[in-house]
PDB file of C-alpha atoms in Angstrom:
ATOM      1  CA  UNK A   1      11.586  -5.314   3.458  1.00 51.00           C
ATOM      2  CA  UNK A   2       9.632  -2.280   2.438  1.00 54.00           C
ATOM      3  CA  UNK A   3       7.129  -2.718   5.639  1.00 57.00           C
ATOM      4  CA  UNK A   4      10.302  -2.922   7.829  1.00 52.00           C
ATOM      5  CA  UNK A   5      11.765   0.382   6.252  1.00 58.00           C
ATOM      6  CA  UNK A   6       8.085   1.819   6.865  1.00 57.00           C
ATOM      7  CA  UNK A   7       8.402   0.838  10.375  1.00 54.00           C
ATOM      8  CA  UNK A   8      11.413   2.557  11.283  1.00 61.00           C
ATOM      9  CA  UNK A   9      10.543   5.689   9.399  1.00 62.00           C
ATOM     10  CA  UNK A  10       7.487   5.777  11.686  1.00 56.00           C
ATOM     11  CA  UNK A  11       9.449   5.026  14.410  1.00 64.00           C
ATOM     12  CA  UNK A  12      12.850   5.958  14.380  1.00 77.00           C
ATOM     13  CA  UNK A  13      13.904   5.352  18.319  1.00 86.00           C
ATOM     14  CA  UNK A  14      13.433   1.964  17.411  1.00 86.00           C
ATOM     15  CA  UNK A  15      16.077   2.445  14.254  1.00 89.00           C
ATOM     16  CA  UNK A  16      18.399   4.443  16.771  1.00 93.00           C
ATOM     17  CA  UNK A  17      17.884   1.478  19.173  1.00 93.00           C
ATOM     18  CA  UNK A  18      18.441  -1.418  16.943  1.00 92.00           C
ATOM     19  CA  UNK A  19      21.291   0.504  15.452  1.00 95.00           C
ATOM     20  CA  UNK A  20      23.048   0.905  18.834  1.00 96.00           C
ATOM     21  CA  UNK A  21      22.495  -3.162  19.881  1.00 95.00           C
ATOM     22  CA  UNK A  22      23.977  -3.745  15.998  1.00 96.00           C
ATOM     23  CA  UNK A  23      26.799  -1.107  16.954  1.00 97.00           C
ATOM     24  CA  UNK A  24      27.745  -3.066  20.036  1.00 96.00           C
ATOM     25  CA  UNK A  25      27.635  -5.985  18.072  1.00 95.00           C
ATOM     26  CA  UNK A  26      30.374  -4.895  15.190  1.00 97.00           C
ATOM     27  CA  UNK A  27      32.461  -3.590  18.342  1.00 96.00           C
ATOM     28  CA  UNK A  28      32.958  -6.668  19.748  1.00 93.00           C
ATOM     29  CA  UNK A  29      34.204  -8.267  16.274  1.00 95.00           C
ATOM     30  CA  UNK A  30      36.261  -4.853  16.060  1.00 96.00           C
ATOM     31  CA  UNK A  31      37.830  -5.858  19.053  1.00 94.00           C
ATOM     32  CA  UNK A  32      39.162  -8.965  17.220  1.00 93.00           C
ATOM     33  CA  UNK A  33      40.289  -7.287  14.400  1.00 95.00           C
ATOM     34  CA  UNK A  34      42.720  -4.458  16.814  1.00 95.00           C
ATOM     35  CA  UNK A  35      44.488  -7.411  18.454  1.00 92.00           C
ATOM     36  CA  UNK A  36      44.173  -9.629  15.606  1.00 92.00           C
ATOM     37  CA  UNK A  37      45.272  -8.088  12.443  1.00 94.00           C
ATOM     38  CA  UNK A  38      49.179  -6.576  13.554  1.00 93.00           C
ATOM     39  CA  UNK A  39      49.617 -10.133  15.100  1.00 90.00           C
ATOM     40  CA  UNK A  40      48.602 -11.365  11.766  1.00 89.00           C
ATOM     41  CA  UNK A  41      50.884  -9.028   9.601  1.00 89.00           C
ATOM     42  CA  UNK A  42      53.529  -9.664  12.031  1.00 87.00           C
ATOM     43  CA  UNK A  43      53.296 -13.199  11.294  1.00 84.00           C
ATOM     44  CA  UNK A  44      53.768 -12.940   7.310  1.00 83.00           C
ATOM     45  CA  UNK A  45      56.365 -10.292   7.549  1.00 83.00           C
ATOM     46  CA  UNK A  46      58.412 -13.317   9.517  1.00 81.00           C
ATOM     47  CA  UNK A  47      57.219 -15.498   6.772  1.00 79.00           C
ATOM     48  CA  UNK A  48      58.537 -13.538   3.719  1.00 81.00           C
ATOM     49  CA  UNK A  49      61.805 -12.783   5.750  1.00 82.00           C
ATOM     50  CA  UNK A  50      62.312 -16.452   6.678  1.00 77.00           C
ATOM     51  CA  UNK A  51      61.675 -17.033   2.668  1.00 80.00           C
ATOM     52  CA  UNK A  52      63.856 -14.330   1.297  1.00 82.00           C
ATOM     53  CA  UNK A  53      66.752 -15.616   3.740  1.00 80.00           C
ATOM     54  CA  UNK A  54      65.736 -19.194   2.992  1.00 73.00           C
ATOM     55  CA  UNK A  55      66.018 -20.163   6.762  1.00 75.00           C
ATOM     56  CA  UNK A  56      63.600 -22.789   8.094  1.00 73.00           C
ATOM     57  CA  UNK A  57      60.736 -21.529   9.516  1.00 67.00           C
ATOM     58  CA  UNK A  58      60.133 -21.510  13.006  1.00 64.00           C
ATOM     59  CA  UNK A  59      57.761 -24.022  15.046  1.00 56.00           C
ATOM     60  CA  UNK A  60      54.950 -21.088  15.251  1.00 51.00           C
ATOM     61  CA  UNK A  61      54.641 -21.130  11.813  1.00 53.00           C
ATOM     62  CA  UNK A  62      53.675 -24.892  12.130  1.00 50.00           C
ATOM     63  CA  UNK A  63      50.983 -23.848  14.220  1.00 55.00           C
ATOM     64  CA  UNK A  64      46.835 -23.956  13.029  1.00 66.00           C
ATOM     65  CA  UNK A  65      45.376 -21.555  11.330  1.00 76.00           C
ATOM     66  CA  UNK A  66      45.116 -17.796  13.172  1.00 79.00           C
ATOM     67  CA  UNK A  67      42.967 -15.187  11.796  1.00 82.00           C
ATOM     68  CA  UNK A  68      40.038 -12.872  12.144  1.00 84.00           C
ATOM     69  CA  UNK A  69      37.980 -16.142  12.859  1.00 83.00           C
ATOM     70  CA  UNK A  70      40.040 -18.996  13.962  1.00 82.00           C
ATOM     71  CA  UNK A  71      40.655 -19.666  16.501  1.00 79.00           C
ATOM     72  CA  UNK A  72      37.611 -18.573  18.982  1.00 79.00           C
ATOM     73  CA  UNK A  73      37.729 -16.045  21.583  1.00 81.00           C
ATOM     74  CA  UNK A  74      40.542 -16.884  23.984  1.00 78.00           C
ATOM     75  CA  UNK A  75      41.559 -15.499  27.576  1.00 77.00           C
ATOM     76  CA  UNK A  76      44.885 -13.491  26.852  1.00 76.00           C
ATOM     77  CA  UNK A  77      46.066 -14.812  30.082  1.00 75.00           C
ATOM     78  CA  UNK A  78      45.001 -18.432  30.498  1.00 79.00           C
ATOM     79  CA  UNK A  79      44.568 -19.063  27.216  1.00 75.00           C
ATOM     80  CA  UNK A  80      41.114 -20.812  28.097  1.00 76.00           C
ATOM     81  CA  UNK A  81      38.112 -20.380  25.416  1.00 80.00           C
ATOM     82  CA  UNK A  82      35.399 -17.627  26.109  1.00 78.00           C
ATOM     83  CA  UNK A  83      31.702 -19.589  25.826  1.00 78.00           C
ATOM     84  CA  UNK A  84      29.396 -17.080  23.689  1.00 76.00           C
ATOM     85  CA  UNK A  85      27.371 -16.530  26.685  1.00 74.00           C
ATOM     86  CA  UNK A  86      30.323 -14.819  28.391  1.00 77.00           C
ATOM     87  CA  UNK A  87      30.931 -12.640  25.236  1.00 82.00           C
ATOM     88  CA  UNK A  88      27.885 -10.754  25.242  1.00 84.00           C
ATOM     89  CA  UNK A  89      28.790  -7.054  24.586  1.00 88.00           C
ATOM     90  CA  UNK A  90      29.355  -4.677  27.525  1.00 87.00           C
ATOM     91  CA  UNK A  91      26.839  -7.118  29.584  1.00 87.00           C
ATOM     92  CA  UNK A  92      29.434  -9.978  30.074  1.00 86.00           C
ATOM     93  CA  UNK A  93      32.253  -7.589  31.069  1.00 87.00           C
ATOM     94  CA  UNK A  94      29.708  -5.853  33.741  1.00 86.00           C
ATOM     95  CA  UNK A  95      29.030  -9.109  35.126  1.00 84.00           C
ATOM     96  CA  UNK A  96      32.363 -10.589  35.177  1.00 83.00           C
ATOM     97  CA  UNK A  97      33.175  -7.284  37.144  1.00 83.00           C
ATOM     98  CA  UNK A  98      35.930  -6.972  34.085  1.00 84.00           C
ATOM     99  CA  UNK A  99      37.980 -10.859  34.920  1.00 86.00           C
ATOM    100  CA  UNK A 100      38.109 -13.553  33.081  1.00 81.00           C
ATOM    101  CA  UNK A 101      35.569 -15.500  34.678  1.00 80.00           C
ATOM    102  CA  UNK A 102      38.709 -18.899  34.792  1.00 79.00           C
ATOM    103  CA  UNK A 103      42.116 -17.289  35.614  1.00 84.00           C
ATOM    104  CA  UNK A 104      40.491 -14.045  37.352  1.00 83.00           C
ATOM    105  CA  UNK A 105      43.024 -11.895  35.620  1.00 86.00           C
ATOM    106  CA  UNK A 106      41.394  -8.334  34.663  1.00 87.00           C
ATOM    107  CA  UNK A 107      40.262  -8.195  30.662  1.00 84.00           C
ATOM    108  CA  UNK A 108      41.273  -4.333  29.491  1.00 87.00           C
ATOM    109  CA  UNK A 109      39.019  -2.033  30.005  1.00 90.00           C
ATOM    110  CA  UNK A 110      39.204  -1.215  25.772  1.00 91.00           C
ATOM    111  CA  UNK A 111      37.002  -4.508  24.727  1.00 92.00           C
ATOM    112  CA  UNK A 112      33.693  -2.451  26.922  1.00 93.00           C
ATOM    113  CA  UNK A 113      34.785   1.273  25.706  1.00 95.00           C
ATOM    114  CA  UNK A 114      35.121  -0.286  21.505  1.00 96.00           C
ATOM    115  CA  UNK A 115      32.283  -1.746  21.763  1.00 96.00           C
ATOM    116  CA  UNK A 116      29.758   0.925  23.710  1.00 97.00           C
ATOM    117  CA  UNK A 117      31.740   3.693  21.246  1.00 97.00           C
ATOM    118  CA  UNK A 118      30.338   1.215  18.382  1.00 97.00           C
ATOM    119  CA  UNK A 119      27.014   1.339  19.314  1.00 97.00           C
ATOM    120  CA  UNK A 120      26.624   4.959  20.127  1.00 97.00           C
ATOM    121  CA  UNK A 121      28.275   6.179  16.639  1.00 98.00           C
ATOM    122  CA  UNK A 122      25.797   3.566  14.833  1.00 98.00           C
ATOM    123  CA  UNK A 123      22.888   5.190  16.841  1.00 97.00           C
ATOM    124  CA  UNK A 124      24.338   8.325  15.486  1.00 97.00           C
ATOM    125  CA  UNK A 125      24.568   7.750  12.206  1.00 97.00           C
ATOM    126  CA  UNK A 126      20.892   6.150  11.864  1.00 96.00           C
ATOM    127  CA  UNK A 127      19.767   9.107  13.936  1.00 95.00           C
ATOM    128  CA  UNK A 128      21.201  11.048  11.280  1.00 95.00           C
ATOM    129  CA  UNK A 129      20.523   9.480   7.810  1.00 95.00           C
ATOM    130  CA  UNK A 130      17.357   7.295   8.677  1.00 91.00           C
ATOM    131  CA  UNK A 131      16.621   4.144   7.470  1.00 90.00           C
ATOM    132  CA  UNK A 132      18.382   4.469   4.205  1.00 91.00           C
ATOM    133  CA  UNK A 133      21.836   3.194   2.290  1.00 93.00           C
ATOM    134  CA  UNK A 134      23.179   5.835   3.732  1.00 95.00           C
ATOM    135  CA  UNK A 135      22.939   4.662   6.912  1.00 95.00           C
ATOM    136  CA  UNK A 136      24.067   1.415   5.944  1.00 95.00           C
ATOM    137  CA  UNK A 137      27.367   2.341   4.195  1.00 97.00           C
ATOM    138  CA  UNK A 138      27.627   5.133   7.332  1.00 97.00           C
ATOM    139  CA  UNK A 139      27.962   2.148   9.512  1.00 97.00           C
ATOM    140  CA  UNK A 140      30.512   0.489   7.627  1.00 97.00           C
ATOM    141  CA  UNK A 141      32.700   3.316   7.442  1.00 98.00           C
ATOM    142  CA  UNK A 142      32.382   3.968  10.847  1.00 98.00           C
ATOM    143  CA  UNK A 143      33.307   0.675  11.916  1.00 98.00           C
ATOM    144  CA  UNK A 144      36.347   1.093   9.898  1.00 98.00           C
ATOM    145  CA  UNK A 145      37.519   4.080  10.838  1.00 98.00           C
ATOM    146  CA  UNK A 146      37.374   2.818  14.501  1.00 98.00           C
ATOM    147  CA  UNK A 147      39.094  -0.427  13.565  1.00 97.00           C
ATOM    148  CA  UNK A 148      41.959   1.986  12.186  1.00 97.00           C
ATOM    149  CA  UNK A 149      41.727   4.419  15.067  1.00 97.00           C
ATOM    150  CA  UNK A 150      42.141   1.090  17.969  1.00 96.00           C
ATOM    151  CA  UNK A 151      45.091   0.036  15.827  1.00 96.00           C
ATOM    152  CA  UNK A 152      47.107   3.144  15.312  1.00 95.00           C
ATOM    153  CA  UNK A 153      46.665   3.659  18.651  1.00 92.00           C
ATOM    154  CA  UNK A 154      47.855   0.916  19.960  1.00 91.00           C
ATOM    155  CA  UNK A 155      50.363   0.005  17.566  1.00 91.00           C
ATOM    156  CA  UNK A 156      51.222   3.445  15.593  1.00 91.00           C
ATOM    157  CA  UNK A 157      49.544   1.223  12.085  1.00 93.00           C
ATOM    158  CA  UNK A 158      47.267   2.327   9.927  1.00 95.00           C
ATOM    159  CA  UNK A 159      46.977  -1.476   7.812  1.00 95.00           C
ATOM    160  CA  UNK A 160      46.708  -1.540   3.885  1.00 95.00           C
ATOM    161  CA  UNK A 161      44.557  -4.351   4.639  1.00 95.00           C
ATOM    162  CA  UNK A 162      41.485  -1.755   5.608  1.00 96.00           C
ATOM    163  CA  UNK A 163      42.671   1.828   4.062  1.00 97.00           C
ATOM    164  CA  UNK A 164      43.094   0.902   0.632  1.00 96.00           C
ATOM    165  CA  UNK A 165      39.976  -1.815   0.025  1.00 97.00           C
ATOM    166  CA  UNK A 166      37.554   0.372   2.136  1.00 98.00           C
ATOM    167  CA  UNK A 167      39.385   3.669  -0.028  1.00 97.00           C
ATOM    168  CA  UNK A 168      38.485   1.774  -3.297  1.00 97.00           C
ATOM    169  CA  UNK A 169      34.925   1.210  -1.795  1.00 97.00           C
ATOM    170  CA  UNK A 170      34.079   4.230  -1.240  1.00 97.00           C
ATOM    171  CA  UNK A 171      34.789   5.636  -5.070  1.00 97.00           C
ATOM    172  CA  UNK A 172      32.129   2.654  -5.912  1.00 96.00           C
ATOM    173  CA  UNK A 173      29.549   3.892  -3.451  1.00 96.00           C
ATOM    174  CA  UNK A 174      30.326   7.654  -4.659  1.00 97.00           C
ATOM    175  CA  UNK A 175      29.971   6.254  -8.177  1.00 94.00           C
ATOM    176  CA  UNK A 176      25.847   7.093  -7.179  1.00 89.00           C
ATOM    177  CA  UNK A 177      26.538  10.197  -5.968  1.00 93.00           C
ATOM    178  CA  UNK A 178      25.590   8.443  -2.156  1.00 95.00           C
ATOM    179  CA  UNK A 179      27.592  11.025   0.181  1.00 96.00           C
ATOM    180  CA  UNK A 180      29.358  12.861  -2.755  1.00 95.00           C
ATOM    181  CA  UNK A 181      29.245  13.234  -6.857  1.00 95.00           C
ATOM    182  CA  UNK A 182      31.983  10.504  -8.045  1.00 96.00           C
ATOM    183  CA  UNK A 183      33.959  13.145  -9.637  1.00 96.00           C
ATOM    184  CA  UNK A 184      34.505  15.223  -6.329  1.00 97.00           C
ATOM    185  CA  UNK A 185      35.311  11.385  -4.165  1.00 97.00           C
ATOM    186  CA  UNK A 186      38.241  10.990  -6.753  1.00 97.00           C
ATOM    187  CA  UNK A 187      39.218  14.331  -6.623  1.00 97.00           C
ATOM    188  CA  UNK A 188      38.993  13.934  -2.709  1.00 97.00           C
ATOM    189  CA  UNK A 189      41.381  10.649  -2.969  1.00 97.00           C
ATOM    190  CA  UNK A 190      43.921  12.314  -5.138  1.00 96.00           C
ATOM    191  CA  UNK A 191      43.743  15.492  -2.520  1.00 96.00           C
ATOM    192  CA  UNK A 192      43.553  13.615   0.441  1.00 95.00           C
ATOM    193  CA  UNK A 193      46.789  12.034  -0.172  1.00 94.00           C
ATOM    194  CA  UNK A 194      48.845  15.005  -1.755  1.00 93.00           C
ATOM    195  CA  UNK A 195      48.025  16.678   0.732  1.00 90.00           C
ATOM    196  CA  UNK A 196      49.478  14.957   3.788  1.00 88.00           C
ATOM    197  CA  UNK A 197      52.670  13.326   1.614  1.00 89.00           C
ATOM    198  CA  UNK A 198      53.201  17.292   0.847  1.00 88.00           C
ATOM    199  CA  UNK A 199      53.309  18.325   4.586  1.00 84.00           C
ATOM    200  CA  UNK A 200      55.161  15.076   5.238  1.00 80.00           C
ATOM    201  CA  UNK A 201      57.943  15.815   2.586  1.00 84.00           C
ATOM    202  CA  UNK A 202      58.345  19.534   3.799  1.00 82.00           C
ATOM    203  CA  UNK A 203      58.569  18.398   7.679  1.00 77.00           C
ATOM    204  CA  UNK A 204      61.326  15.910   6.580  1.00 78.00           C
ATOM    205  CA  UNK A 205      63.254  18.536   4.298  1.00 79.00           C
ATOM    206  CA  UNK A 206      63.323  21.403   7.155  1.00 80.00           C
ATOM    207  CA  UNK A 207      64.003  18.889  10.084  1.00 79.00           C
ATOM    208  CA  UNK A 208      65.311  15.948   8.942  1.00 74.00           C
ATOM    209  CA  UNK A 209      62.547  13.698  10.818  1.00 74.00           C
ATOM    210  CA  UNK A 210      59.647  11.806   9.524  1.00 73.00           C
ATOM    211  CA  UNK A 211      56.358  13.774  10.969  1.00 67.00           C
ATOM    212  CA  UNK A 212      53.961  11.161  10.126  1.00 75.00           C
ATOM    213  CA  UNK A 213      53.788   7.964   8.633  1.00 77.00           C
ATOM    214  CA  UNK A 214      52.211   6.739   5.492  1.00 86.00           C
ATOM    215  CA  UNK A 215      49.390   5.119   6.339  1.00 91.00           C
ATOM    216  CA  UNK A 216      47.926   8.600   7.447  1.00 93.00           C
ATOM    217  CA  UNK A 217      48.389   9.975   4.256  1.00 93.00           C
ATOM    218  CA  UNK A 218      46.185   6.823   2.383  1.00 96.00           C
ATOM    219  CA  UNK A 219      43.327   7.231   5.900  1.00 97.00           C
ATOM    220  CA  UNK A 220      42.650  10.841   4.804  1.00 96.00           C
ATOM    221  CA  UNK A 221      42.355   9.483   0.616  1.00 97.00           C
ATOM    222  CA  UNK A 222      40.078   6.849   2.329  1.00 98.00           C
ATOM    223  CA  UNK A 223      38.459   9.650   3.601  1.00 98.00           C
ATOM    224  CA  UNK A 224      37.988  11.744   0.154  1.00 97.00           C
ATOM    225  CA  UNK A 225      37.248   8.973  -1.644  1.00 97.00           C
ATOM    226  CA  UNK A 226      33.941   8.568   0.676  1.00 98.00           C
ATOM    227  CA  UNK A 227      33.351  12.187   1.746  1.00 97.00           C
ATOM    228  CA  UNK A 228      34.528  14.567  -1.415  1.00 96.00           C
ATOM    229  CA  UNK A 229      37.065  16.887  -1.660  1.00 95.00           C
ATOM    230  CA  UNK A 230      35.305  19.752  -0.113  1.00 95.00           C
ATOM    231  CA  UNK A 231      35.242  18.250   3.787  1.00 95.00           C
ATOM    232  CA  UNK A 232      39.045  17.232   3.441  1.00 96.00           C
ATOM    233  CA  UNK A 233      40.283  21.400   5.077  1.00 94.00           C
ATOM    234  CA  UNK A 234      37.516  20.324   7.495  1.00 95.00           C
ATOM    235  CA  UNK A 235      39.066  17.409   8.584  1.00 95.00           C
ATOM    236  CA  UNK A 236      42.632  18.704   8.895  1.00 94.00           C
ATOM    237  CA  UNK A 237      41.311  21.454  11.231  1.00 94.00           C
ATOM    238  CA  UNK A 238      39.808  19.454  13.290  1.00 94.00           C
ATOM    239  CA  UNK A 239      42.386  16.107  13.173  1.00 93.00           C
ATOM    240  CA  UNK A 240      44.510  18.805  14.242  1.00 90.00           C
ATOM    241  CA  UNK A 241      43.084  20.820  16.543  1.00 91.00           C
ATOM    242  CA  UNK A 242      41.781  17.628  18.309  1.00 90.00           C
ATOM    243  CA  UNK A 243      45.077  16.532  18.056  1.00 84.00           C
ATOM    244  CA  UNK A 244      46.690  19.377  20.013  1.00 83.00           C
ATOM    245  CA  UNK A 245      44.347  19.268  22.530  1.00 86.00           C
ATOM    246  CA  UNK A 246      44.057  15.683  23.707  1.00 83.00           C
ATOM    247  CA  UNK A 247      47.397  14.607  22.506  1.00 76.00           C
ATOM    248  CA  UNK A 248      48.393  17.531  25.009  1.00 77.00           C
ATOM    249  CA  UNK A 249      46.294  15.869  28.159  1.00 82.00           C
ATOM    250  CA  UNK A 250      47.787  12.279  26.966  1.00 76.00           C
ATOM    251  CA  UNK A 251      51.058  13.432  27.143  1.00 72.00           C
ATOM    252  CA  UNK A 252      50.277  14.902  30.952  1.00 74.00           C
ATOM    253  CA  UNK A 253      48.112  12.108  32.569  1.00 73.00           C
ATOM    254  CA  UNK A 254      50.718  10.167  31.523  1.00 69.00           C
ATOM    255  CA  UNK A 255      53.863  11.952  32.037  1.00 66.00           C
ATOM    256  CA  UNK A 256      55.113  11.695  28.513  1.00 64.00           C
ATOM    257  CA  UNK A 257      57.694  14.300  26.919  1.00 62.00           C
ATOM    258  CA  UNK A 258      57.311  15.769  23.635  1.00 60.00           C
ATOM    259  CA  UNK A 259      59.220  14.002  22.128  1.00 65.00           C
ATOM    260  CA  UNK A 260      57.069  11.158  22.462  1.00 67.00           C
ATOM    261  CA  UNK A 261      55.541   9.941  19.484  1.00 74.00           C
ATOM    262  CA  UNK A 262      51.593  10.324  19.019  1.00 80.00           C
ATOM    263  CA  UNK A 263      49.158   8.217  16.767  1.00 88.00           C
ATOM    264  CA  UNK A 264      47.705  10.741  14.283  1.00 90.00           C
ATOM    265  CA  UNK A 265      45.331   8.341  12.541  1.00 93.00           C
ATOM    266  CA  UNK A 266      42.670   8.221  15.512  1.00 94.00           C
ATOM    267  CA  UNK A 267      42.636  12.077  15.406  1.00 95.00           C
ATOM    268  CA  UNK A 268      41.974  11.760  11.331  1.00 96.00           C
ATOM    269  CA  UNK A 269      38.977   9.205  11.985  1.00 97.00           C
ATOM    270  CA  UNK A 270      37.692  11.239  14.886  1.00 96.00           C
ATOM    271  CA  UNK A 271      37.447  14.418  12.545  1.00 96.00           C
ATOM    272  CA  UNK A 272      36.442  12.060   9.155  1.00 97.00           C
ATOM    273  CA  UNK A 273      33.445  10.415  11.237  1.00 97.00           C
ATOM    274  CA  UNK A 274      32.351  14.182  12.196  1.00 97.00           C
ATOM    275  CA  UNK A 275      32.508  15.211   8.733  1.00 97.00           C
ATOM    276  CA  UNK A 276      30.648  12.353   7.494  1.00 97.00           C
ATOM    277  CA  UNK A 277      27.371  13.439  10.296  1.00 96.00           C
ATOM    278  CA  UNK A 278      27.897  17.186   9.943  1.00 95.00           C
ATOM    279  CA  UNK A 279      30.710  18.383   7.485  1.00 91.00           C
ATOM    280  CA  UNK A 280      28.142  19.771   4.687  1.00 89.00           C
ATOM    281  CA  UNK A 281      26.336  21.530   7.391  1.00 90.00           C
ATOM    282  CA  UNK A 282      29.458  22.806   8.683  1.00 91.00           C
ATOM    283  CA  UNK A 283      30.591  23.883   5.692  1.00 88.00           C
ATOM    284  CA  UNK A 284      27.370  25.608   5.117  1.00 87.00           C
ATOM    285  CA  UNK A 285      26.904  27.413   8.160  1.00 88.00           C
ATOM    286  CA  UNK A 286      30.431  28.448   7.517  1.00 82.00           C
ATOM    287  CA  UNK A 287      29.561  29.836   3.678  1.00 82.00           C
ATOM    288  CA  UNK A 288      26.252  31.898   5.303  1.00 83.00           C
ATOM    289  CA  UNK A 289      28.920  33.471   8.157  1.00 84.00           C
ATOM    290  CA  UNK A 290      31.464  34.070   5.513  1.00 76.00           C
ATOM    291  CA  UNK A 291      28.966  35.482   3.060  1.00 74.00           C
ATOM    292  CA  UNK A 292      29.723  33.432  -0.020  1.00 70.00           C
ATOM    293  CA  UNK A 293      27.344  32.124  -2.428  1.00 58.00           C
ATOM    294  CA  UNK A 294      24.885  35.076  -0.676  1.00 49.00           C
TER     295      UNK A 294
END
């Protein structure tokens, strides 16, 4: 293990490298877990409601087992099996020219884009820490973060099932000081949240309408708990700003209104994953402009 470290601190485009083919990797089990995990949910919502009413439960609940890893990869069309050699990342979309390679019918273009974002933000991250555990836990919260960002966006849902393990996992990195000192990731949990519920509570008082939901109030805890409480102002600017501006093009490529409603959570990872590459050098270079601390 130590020669392998050795060799990717001597050579680090091959860390950057295998970090990217690892990336691409993770993005196409990501993949899974965005059209997985709401169907999933879905499903035992219908359960406990069929069990609270006592009615009988419906034939799909007789069905086999369906999660993250059962069954295999299916066509969402033709419901035939995809054969591992046909789910090689990126590759096997660029030579089925983007079909299912039985039915014909076009696979969305989001199982290529998931999975080359994936590998470029591990390349990034490696690029940035090195061979190190910090590289290691980087990837893990970046492949959460876009697992949350996929599902929000596609189904306004920011899942317990991720925020509040991968929140209570980044306290027990923290707890050696890995991105921040323990006591500033608690602090950065208990901040993270207050502070979106407090916005939340004070949009609903002066308009009577819920401004966000509550899963973006436990992404940006996640967030503290892994980051510190210094980087959370940091990531509200730039959710937010980010926000504005490409919630703004959405809304005209696609002829939206504004009253349409907008995922916030992919805007929150966007500016959390910056934060985790950059945020104390931002913060820095922003101390040395402001003149604190000089």
């Amino acid at each position: 293990m130590d020669t392998l470290i050795d060799l990717l601190s001597l050579h680090p485009p091959v860390l950057v490298g295998v970090a990217a083919v690892l990336g691409m990797i993770v993005g196409s089990f990501l993949n899974v877990v965005v059209h997985r995990l709401p169907l999933m949910m879905r499903r035992a919502w219908q359960r406990e409601c069929q069990q609270l009413l006592e009615l009988p439960p419906e034939e799909a609940d007789a069905e086999a087992r369906y999660d993250l890893w059962t069954p295999g990869s299916r066509c969402p069309h033709c419901d035939a099996p995809i054969r591992f050699w046909r789910n090689i990342p990126v590759l096997s979309y660029a030579l089925l020219r983007g079909r299912c390679a039985d039915c014909r019918q076009p696979i969305a273009l989001r199982y290529p884009l998931v999975e080359l974002l994936t590998g470029l933000t591990f390349a990034l991250v490696a690029w940035r820490f090195g061979p190190s555990w910090q590289s290691l836990w980087g990837w893990f919260l970046t492949a959460a973060l876009i697992a949350l960002a996929g599902i929000d966006w596609e189904h306004f849902l920011l899942p317990d099932d991720i925020t509040l393990p991968v929140l209570w996992l980044g306290l027990l990195v923290n707890a050696q000081g890995l991105f921040c000192s323990l006591e500033s990731a608690l602090y950065g949990a208990v901040a993270g949240y207050l502070g979106l519920w407090s916005v939340h509570r004070l949009f609903l008082y002066l308009t009577g309408r819920e401004g966000m939901g509550h899963g973006d109030f436990k992404l940006l805890a996640m967030l503290g708990a892994w980051l510190g409480w210094p980087v959370l102002p940091l990531i509200i600017l730039f959710s937010s700003l980010s926000g504005a501006v490409i919630g703004s093009l959405v809304l005209v490529v696609r002829g939206w209104d504004l009253r349409t409603q907008i995922p916030f959570g992919p805007y929150l990872a966007l500016a959390g994953w910056i934060a985790l590459l950059w945020g104390e050098a931002i913060l820095t270079a922003y101390r040395h402009w402001a003149g604190w601390g000089t």
